[in-house]
mmCIF file of C-alpha atoms in Angstrom:
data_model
loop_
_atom_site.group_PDB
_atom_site.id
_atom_site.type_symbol
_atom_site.label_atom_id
_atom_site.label_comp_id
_atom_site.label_asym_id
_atom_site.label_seq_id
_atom_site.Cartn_x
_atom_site.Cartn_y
_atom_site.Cartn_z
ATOM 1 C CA UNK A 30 17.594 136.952 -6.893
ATOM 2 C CA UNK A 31 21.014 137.230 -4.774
ATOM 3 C CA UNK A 32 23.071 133.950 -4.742
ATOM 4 C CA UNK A 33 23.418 132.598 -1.253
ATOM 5 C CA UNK A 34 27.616 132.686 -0.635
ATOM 6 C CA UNK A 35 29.255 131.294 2.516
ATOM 7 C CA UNK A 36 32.373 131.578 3.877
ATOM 8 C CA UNK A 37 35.158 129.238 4.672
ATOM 9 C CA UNK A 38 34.397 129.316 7.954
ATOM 10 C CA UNK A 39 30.332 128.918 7.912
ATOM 11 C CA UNK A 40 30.928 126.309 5.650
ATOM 12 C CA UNK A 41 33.774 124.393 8.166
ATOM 13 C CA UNK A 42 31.092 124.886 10.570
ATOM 14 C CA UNK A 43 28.205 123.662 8.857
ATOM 15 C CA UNK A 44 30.446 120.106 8.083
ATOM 16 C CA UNK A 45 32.047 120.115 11.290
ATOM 17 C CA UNK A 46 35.928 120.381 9.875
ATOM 18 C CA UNK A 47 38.453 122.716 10.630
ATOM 19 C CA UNK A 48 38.702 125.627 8.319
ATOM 20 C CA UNK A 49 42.117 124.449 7.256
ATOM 21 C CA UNK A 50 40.486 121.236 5.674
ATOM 22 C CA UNK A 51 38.390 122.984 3.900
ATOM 23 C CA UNK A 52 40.511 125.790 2.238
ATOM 24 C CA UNK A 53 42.060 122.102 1.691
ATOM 25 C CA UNK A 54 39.656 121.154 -0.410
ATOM 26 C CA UNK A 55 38.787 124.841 -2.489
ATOM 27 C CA UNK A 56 42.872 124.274 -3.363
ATOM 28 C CA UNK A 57 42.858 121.418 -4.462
ATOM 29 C CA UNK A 58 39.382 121.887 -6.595
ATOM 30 C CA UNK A 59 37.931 119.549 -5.084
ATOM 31 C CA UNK A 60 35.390 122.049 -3.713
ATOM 32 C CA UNK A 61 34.175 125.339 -5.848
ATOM 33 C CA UNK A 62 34.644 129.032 -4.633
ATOM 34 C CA UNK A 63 34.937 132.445 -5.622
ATOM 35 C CA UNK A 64 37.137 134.263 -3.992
ATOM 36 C CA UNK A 65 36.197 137.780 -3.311
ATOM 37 C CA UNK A 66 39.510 140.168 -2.191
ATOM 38 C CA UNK A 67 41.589 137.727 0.202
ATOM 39 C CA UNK A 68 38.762 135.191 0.729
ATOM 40 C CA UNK A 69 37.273 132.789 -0.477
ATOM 41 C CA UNK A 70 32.903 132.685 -0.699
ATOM 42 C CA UNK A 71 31.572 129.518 -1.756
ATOM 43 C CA UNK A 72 27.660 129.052 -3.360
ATOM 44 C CA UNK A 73 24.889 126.980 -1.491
ATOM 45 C CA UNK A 74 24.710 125.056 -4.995
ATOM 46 C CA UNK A 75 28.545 124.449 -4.675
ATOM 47 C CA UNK A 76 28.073 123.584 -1.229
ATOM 48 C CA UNK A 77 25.452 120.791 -2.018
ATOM 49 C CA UNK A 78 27.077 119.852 -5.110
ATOM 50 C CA UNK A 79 30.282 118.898 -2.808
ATOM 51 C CA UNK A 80 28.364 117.361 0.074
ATOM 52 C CA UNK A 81 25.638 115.649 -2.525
ATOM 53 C CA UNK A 82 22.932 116.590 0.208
ATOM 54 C CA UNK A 83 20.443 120.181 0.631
ATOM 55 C CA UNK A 84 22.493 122.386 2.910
ATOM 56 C CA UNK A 85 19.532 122.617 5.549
ATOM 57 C CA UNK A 86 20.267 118.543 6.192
ATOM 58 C CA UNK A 87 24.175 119.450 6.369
ATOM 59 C CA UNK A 88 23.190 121.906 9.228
ATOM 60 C CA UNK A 89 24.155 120.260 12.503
ATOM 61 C CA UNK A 90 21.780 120.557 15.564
ATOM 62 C CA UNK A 91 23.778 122.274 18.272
ATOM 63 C CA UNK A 92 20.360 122.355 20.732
ATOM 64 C CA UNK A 93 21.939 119.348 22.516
ATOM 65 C CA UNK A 94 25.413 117.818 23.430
ATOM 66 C CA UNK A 95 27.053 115.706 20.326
ATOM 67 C CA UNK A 96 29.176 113.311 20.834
ATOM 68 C CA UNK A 97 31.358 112.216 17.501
ATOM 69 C CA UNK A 98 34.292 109.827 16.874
ATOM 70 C CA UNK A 99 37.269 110.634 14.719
ATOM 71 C CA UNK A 100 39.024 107.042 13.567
ATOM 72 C CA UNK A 101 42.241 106.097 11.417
ATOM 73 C CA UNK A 102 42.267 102.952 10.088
ATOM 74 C CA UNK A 103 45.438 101.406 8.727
ATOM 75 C CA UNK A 104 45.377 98.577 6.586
ATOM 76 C CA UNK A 105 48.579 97.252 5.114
ATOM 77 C CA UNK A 106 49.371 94.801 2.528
ATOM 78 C CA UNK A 107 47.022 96.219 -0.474
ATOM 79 C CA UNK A 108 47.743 96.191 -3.900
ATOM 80 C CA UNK A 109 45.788 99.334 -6.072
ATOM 81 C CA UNK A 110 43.345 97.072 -7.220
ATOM 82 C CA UNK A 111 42.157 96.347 -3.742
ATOM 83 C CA UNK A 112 42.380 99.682 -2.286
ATOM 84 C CA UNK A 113 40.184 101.249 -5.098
ATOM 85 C CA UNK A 114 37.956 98.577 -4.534
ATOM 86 C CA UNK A 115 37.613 99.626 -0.379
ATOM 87 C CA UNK A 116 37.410 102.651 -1.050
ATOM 88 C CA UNK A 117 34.648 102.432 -3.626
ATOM 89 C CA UNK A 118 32.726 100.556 -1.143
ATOM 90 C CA UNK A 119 33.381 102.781 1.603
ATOM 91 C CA UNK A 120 32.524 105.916 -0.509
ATOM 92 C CA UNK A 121 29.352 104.244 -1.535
ATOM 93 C CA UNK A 122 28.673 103.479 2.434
ATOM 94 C CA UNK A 123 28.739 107.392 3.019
ATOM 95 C CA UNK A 124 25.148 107.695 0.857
ATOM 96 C CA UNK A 125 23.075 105.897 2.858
ATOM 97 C CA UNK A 126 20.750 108.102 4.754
ATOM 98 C CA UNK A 127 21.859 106.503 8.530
ATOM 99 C CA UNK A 128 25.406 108.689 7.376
ATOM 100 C CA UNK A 129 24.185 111.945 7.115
ATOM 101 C CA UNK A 130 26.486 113.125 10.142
ATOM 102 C CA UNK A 131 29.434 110.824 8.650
ATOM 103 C CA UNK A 132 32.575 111.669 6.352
ATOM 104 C CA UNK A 133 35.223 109.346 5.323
ATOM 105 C CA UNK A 134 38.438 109.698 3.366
ATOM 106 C CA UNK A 135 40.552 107.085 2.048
ATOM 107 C CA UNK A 136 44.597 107.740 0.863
ATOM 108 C CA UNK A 137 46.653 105.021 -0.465
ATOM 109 C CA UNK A 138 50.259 104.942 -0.538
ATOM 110 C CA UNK A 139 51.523 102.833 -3.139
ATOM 111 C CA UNK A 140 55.011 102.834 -1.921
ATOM 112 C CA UNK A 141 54.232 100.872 1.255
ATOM 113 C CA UNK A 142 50.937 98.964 0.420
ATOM 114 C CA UNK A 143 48.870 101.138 2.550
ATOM 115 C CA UNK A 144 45.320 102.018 3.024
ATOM 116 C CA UNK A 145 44.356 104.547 5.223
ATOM 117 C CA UNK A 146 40.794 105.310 6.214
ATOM 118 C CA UNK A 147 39.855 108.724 7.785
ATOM 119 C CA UNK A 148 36.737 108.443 9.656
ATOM 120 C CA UNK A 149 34.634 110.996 11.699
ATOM 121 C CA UNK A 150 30.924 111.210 12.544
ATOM 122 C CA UNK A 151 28.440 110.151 15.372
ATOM 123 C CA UNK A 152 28.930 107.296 17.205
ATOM 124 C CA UNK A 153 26.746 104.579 15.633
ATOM 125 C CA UNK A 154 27.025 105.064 12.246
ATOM 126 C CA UNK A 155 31.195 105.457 12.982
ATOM 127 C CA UNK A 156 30.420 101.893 14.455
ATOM 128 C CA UNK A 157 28.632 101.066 10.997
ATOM 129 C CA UNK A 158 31.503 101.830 8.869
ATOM 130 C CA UNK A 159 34.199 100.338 10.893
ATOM 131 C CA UNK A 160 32.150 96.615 10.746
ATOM 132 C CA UNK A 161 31.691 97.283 7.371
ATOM 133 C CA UNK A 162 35.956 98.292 6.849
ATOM 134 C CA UNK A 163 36.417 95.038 9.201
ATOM 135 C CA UNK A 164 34.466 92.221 6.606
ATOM 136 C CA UNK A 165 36.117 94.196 3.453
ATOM 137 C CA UNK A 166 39.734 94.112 4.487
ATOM 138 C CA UNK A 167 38.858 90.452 5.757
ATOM 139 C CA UNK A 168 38.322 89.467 2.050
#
């Protein structure tokens, strides 16, 4: 049976994030591929192994107008301890089924104490996530 490959771009399309991001991620190994002459192909099991969902839920619906949000949150004043604690709890927000249309990534700079939160997805579970970021930085 043929193995299912997709490229860099049906794959930015299927997450909804530039193609940039993504040959991002095959880079820096944090997503699997093959490449194949001057491209990269990447597997429907790497695919779901990355995303930790089937690829037919990571298909979005383009029948109808989406609306999404794209957020930055900046949180200053964090030690390490507290910004690996954030972002475990943000990271374990993201597998809940309500955020199938939602990706988050955190960076920390130690230098200045900084948390940064990378948020895009639909609208309410965007809202979600940014009450939830609100009560943990509150702590």
């Amino acid at each position: 049976m043929a193995q299912e490959l997709y490229s860099v771009e049906q794959v930015a399309k299927r997450l909804g994030l530039h193609v940039r991001t993504i040959r991002n991620y095959v880079r820096d190994g944090r997503l699997k591929a093959v490449r194949i002459g001057k491209q990269y192909r990447i597997t429907r099991e790497d695919l779901e192994a990355f995303t930790g969902t089937p690829t037919a839920v990571v298909e979005v619906d383009r029948s109808g107008r989406h609306v999404e949000a794209s957020s930055i949150v900046h949180i200053d004043a964090v030690d390490r301890a507290t910004a690996d604690r954030l972002s475990t709890h943000i990271h374990g927000a993201l597998n809940q089924p309500e955020a199938v249309h939602l990706k988050a990534e955190t960076i920390y700079d130690q230098e200045r104490g900084v948390l940064k939160v990378i948020v895009l997805g639909n609208l309410p579970a965007t809202a979600d996530l940014l009450r939830l970021i609100n009560l943990l930085a509150d702590q």
